[in-house]
JSON list of C-alpha atoms in Angstrom, two decimals:
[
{"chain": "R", "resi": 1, "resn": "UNK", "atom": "CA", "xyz": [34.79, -53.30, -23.39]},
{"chain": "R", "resi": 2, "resn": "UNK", "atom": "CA", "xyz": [31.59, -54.86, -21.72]},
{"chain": "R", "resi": 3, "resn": "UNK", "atom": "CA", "xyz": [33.83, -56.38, -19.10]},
{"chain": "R", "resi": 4, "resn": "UNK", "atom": "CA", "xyz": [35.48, -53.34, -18.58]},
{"chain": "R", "resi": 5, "resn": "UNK", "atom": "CA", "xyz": [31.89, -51.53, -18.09]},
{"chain": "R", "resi": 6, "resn": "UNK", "atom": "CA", "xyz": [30.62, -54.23, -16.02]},
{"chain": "R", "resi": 7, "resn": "UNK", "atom": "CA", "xyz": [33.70, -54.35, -13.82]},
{"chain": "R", "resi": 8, "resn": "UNK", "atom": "CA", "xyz": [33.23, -50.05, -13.24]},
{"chain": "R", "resi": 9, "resn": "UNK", "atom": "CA", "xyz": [29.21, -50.71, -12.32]},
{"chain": "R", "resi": 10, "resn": "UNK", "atom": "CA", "xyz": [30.45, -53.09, -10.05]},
{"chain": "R", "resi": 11, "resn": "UNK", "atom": "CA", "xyz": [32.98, -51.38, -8.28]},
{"chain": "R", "resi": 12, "resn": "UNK", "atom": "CA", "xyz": [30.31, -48.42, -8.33]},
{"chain": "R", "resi": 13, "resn": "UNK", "atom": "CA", "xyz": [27.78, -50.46, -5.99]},
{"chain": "R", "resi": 14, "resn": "UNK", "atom": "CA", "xyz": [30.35, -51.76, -3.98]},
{"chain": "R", "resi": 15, "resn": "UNK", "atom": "CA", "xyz": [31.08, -48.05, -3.38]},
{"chain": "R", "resi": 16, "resn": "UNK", "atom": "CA", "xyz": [27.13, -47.33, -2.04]},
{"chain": "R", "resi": 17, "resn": "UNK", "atom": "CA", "xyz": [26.80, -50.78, -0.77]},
{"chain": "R", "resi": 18, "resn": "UNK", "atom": "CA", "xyz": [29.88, -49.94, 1.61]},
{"chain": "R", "resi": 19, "resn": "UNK", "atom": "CA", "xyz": [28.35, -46.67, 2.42]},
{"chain": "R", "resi": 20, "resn": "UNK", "atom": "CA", "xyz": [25.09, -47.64, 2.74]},
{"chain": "R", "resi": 21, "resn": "UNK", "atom": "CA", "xyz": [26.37, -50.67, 5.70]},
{"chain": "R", "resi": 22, "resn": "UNK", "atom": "CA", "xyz": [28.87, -48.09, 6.94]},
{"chain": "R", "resi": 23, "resn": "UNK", "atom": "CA", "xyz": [25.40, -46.07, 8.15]},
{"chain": "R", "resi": 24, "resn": "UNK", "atom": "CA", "xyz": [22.94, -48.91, 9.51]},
{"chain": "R", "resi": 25, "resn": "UNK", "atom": "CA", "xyz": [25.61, -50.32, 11.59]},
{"chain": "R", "resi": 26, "resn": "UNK", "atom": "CA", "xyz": [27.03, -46.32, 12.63]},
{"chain": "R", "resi": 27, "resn": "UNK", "atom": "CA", "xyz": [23.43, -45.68, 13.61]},
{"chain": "R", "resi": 28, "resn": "UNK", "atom": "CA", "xyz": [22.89, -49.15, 15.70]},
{"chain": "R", "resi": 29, "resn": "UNK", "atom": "CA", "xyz": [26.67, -48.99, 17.36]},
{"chain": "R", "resi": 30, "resn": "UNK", "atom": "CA", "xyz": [27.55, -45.66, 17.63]},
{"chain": "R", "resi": 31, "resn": "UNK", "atom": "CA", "xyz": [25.93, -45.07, 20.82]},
{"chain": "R", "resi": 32, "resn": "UNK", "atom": "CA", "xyz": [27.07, -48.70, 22.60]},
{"chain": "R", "resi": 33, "resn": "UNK", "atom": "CA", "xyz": [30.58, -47.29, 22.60]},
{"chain": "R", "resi": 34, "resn": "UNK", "atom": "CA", "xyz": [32.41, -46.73, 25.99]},
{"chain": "R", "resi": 35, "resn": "UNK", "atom": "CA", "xyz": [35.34, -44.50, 26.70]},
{"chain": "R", "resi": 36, "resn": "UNK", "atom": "CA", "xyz": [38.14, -46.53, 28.41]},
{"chain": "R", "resi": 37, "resn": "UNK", "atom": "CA", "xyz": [38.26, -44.43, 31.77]},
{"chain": "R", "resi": 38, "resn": "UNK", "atom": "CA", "xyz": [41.54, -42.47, 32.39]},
{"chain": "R", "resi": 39, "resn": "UNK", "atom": "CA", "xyz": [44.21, -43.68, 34.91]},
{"chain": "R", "resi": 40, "resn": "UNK", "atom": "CA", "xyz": [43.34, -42.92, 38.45]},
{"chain": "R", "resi": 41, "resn": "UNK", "atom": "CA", "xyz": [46.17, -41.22, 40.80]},
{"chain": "R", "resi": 42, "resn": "UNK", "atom": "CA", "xyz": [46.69, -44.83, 42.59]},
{"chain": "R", "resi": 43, "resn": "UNK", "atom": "CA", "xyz": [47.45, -46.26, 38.89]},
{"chain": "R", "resi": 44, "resn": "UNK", "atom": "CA", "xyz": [49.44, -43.47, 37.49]},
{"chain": "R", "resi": 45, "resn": "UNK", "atom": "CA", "xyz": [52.62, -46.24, 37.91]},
{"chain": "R", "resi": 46, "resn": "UNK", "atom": "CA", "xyz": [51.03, -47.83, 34.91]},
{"chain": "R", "resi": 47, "resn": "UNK", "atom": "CA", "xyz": [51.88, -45.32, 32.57]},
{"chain": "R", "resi": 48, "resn": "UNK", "atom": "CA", "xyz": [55.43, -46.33, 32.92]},
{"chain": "R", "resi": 49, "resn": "UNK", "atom": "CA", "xyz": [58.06, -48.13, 31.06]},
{"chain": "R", "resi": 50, "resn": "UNK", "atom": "CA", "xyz": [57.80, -51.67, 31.57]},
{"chain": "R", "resi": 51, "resn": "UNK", "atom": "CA", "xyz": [62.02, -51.09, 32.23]},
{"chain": "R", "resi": 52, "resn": "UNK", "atom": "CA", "xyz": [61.43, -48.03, 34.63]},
{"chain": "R", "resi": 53, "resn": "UNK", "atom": "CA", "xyz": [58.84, -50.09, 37.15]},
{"chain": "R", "resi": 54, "resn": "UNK", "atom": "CA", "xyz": [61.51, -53.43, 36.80]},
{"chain": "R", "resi": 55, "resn": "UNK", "atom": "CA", "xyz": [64.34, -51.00, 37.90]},
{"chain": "R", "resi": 56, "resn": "UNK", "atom": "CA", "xyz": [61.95, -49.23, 40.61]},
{"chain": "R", "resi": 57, "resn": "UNK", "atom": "CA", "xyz": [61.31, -53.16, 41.98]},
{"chain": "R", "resi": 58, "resn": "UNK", "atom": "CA", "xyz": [64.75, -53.96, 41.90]},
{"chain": "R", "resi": 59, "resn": "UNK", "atom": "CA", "xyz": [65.38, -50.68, 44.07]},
{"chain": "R", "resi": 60, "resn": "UNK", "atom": "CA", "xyz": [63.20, -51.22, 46.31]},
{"chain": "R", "resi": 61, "resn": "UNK", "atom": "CA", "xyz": [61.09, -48.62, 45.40]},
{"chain": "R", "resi": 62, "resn": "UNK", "atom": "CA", "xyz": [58.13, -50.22, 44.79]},
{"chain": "R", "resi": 63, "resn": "UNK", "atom": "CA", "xyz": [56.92, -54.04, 45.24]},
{"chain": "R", "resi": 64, "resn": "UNK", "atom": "CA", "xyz": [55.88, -56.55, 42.92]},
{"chain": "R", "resi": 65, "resn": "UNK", "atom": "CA", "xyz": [52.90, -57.60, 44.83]},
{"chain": "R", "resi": 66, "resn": "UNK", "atom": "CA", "xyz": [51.53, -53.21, 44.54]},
{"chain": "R", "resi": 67, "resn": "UNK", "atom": "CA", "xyz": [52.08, -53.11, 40.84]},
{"chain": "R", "resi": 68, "resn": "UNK", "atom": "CA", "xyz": [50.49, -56.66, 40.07]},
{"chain": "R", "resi": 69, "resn": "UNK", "atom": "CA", "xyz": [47.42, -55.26, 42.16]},
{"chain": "R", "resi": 70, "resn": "UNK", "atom": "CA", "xyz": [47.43, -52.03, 40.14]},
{"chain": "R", "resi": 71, "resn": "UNK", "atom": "CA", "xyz": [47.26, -54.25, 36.95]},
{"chain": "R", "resi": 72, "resn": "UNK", "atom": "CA", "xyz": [44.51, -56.50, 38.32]},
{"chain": "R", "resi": 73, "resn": "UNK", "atom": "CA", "xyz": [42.24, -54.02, 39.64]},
{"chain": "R", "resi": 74, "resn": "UNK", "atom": "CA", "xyz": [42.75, -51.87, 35.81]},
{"chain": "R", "resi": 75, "resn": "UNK", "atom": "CA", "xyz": [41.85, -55.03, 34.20]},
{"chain": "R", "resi": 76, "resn": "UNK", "atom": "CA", "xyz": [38.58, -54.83, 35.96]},
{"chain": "R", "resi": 77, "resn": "UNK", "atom": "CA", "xyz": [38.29, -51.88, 35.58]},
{"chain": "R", "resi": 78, "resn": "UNK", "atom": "CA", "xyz": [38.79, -51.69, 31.27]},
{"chain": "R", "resi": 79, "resn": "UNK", "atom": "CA", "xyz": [37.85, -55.42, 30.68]},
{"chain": "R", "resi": 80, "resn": "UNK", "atom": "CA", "xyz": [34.11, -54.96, 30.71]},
{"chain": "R", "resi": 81, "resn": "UNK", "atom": "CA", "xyz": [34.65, -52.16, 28.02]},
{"chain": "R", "resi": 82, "resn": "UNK", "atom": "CA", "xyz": [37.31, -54.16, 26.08]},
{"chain": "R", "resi": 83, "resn": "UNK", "atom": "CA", "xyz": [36.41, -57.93, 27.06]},
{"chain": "R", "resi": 84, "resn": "UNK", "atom": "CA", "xyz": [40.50, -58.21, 26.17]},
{"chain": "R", "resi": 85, "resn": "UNK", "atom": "CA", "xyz": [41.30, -60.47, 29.05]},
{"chain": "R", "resi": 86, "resn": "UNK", "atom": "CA", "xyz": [40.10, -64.23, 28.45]},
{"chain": "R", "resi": 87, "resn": "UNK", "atom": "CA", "xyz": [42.60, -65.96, 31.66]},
{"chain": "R", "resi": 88, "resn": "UNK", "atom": "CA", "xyz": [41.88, -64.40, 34.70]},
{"chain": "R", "resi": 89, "resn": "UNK", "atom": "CA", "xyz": [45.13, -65.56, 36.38]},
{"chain": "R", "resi": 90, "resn": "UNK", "atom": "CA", "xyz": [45.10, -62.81, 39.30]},
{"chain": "R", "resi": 91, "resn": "UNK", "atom": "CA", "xyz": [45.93, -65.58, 42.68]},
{"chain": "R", "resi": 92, "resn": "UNK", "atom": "CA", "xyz": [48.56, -67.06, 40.53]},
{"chain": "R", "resi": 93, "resn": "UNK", "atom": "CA", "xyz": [50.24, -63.29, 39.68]},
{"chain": "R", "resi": 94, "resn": "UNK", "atom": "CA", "xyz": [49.67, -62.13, 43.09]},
{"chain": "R", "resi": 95, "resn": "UNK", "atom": "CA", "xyz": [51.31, -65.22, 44.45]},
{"chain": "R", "resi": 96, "resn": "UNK", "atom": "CA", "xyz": [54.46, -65.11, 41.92]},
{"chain": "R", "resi": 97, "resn": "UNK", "atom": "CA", "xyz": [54.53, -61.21, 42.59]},
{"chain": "R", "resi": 98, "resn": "UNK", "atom": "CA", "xyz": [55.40, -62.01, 46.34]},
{"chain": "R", "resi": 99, "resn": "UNK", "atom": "CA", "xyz": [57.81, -64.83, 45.77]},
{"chain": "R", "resi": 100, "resn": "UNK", "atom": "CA", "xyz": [59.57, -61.55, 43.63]},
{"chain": "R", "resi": 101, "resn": "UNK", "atom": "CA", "xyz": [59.25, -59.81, 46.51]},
{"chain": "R", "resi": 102, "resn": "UNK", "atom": "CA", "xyz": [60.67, -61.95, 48.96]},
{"chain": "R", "resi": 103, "resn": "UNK", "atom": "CA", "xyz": [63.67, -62.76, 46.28]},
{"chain": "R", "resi": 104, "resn": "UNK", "atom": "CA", "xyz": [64.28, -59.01, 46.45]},
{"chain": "R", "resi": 105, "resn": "UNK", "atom": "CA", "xyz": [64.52, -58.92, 49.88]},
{"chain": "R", "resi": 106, "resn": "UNK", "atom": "CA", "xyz": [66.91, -61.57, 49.76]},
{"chain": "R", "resi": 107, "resn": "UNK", "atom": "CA", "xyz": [69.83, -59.22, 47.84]},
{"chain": "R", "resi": 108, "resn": "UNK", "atom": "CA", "xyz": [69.87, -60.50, 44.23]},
{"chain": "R", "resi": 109, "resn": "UNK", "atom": "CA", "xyz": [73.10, -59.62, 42.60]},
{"chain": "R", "resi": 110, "resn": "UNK", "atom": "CA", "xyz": [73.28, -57.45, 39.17]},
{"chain": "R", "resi": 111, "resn": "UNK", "atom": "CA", "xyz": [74.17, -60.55, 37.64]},
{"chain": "R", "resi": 112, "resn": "UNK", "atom": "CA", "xyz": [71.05, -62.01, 38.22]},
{"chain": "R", "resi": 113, "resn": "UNK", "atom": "CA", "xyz": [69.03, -58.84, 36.98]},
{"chain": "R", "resi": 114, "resn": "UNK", "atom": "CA", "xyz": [71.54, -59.02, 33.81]},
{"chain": "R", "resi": 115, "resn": "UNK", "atom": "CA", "xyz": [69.96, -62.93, 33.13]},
{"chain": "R", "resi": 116, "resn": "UNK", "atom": "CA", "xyz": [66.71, -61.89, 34.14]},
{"chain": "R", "resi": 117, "resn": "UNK", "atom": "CA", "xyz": [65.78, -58.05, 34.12]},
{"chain": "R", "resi": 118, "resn": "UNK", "atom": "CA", "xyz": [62.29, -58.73, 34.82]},
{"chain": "R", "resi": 119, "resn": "UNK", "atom": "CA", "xyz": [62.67, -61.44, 36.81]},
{"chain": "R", "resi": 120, "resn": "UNK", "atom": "CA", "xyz": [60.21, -63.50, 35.29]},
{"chain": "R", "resi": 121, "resn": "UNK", "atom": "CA", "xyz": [60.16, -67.24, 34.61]}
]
């Protein structure tokens, strides 16, 4: 019965003591909170399927090199607001995004894009 008690007080400040952190911390980093900004018109590709852009590459309809600069200059955007990205790998993407490119140009087969739909490594 005691324990029983003891285990209900306890679960009773752990309540308040939540409650009580919940508030200091909601009144110290409430304010420090920054929407992400919405897409811009140039980066309204990014809202796509990750399939729809790979088929719109493979088309010719849009290069590898655009849609890798999209993504770079979004991180840049966002990351100081998220502080997601740790690599910053943008030469080596831009440089793989035109060997893509140039691939494309040369007339890949279907076969190919079966093996590798998004013609990554």
């Amino acid at each position: 019965m005691a324990t029983n008690m003891l285990k209900h007080a306890f679960l009773i400040f752990r309540t308040y003591l939540d409650l009580f952190i919940d508030i200091i911390y909601g009144y110290f980093w409430e304010g420090a909170r920054k929407p992400i900004p919405d897409l811009e018109k140039k980066h309204a590709m990014l809202a796509e399927s990750a399939v729809t852009l790979a088929a719109k590459i493979r088309n010719k309809e849009l290069k590898s090199e655009e849609l890798v600069k999209a993504c770079i200059e979004r991180i840049q955007q966002v990351n100081p607001i998220t502080n997601a990205v740790t690599d910053e790998r943008f030469e080596d993407a831009l440089k793989e995004a035109k060997e893509v490119d140039k691939l494309i140009e040369t007339g890949l087969t279907d076969e190919y894009f079966q093996k590798k739909p998004f013609l990554g490594n």
